[in-house]
Short mmCIF file of C-alpha atoms in Angstrom, two decimals:
data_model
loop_
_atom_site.label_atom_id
_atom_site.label_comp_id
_atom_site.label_asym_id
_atom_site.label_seq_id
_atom_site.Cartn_x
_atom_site.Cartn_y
_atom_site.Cartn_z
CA UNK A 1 1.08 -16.18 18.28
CA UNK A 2 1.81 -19.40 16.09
CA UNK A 3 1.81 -18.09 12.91
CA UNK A 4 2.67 -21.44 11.08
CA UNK A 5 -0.67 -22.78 12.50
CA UNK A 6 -2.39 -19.62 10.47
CA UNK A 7 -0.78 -19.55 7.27
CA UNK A 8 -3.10 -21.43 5.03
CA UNK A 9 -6.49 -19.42 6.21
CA UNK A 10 -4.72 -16.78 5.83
CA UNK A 11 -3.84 -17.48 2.46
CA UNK A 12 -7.14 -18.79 1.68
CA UNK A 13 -8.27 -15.51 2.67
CA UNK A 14 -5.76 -13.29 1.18
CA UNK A 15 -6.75 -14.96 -2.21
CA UNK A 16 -10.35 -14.70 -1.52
CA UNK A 17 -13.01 -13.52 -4.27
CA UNK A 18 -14.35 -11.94 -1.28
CA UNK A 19 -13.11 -8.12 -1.32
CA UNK A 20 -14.01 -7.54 2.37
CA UNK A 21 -12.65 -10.85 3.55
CA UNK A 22 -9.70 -10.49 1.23
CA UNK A 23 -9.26 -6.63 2.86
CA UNK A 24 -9.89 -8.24 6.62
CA UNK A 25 -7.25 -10.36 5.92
CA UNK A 26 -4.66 -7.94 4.29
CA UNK A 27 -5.23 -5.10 7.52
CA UNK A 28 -4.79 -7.81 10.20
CA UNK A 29 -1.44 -8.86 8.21
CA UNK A 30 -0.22 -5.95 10.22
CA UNK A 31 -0.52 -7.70 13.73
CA UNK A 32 1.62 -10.82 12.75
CA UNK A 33 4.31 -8.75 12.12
CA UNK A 34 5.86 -7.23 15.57
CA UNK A 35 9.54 -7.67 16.89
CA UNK A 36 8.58 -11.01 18.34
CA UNK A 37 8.36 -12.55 14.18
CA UNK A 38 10.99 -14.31 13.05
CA UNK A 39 11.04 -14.21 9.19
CA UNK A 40 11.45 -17.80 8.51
CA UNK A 41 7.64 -17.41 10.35
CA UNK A 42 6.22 -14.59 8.14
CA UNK A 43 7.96 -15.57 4.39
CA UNK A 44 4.84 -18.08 3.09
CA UNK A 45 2.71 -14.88 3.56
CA UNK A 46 4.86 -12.36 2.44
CA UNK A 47 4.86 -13.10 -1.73
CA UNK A 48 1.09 -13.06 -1.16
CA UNK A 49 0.61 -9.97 0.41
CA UNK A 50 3.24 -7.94 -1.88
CA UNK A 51 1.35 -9.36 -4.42
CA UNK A 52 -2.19 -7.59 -3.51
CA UNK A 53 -0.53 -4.45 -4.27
CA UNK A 54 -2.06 -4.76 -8.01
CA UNK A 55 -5.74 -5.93 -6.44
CA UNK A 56 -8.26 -3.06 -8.38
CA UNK A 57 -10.00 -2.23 -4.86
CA UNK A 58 -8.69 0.59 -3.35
CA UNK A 59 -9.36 -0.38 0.21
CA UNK A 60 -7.93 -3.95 0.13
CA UNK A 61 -4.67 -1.59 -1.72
CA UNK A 62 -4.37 0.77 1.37
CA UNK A 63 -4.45 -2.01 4.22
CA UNK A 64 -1.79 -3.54 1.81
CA UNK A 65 0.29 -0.99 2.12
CA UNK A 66 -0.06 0.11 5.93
CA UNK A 67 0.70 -4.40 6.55
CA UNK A 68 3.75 -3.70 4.53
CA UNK A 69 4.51 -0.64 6.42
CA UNK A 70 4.61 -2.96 9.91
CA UNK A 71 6.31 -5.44 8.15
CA UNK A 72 9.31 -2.89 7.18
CA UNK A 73 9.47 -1.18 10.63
CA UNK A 74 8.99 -4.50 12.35
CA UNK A 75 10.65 -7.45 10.01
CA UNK A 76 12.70 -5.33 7.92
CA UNK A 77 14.87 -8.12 6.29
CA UNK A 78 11.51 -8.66 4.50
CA UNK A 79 11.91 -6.16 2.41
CA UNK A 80 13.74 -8.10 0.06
CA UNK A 81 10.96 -10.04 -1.45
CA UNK A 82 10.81 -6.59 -3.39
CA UNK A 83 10.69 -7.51 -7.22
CA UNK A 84 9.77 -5.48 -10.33
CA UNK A 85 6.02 -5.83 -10.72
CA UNK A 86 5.76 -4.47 -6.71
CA UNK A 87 7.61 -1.48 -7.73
CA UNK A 88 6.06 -0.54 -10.57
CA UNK A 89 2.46 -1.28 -8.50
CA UNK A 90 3.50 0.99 -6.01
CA UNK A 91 4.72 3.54 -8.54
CA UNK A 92 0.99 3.63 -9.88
CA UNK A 93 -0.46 3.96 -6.88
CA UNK A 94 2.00 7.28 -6.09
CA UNK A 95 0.30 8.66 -9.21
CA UNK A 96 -2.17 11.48 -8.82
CA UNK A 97 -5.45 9.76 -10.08
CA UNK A 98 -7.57 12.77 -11.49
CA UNK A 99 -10.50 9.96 -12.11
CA UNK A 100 -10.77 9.18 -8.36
CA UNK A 101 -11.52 12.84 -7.66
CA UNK A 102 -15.18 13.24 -6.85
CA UNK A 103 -16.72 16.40 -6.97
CA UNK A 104 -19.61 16.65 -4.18
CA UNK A 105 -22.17 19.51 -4.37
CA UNK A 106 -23.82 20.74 -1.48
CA UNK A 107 -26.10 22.60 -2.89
CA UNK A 108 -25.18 25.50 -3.13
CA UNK A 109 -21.46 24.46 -2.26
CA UNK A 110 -19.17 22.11 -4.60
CA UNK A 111 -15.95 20.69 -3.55
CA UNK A 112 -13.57 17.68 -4.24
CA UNK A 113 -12.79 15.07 -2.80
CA UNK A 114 -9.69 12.57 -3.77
CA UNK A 115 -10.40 9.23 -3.18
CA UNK A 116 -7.21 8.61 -3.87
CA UNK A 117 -5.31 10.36 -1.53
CA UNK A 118 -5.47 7.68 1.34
CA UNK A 119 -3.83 5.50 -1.11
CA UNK A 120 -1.40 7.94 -1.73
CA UNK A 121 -0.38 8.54 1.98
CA UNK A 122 0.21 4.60 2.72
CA UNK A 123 2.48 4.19 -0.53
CA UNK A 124 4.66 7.55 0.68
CA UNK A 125 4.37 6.45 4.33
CA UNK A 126 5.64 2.55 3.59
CA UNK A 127 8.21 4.01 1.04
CA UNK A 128 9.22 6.53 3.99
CA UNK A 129 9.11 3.69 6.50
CA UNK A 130 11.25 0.85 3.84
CA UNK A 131 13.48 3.55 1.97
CA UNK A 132 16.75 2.19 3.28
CA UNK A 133 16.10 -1.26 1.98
CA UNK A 134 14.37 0.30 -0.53
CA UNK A 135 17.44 1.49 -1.78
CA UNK A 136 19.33 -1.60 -1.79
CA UNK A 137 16.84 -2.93 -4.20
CA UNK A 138 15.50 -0.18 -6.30
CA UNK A 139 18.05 2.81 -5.92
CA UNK A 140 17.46 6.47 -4.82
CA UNK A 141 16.44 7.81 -8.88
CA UNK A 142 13.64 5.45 -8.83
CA UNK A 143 11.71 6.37 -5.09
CA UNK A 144 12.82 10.34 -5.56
CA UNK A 145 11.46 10.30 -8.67
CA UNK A 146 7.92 8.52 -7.88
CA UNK A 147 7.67 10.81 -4.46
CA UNK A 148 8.24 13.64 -7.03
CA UNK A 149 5.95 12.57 -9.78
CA UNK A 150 3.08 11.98 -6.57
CA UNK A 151 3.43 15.23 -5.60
CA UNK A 152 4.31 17.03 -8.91
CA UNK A 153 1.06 15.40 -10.34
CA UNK A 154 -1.42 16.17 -7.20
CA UNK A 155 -0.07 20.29 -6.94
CA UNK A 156 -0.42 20.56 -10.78
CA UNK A 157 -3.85 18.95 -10.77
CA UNK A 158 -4.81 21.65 -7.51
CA UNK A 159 -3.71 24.44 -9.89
CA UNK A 160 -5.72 23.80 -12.96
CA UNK A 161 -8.87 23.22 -11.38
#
């Protein structure tokens, strides 16, 4: 693939108004980065992509997140375009949401539903996937103690309701 060729649809895309083309864009980010990518290749995308972290749409947050989790397993020198505002985007989206729970009645059944979750299982998986760079960056207090507050916050939410 010639990924130079590429880079300024894609990041005419990635910037998009367009949510669907912007969360198109974001999911297929995953396919540019296998072991064949050179990171000299993949760096005008990757500020871009980190970026769309903080986008409000849920969707376009989640292929974010499983890109960045190819790009770690894949490219994982990457990694270091890490900076502040990523991590503290990523440790809102490992907060249980209790506003994106939807309760859904059947009648005469109700449960809920956590739109969230998804969300939730591409930040653990990409923080799983990048922890040892991770950890040149951020430092083991600050992943252990958004994994813990993600899962502290979801099991105390379960009990109370």
């Amino acid at each position: 693939h010639d990924i130079p060729a590429y880079t300024d649809l894609f990041l005419q895309n990635l910037q998009s108004s367009n949510i669907h083309r912007k969360n198109t864009t974001a999911f297929a980010f995953r396919y540019l980065c296998t072991k064949n990518t050179t990171e000299n290749e993949i760096n005008p995308l990757i500020d871009t992509i980190f970026q769309l972290v903080n986008e409000t749409d849920l969707n376009v947050r989640k292929s974010v997140l499983g890109s960045l989790n190819s790009l770690a397993y894949n490219i994982p020198r990457s990694i270091h375009h890490v900076h502040p505002s990523f991590e503290n985007a990523l440790a809102d989206v490992c907060k249980f949401k209790p506003e994106l729970v939807e309760e859904i009645e059947l009648w005469p059944f109700k449960y809920k539903v956590d739109e969230g979750l998804p969300l939730r299982i591409s930040a653990f998986s990409f923080i799983d996937t990048a922890l040892p760079y991770l950890l040149e960056k951020s430092g083991i207090q600050y992943i252990m103690s958004q994994v813990l507050l993600g899962i502290s916050n979801y099991f105390f939410w379960d009990l109370i309701n």
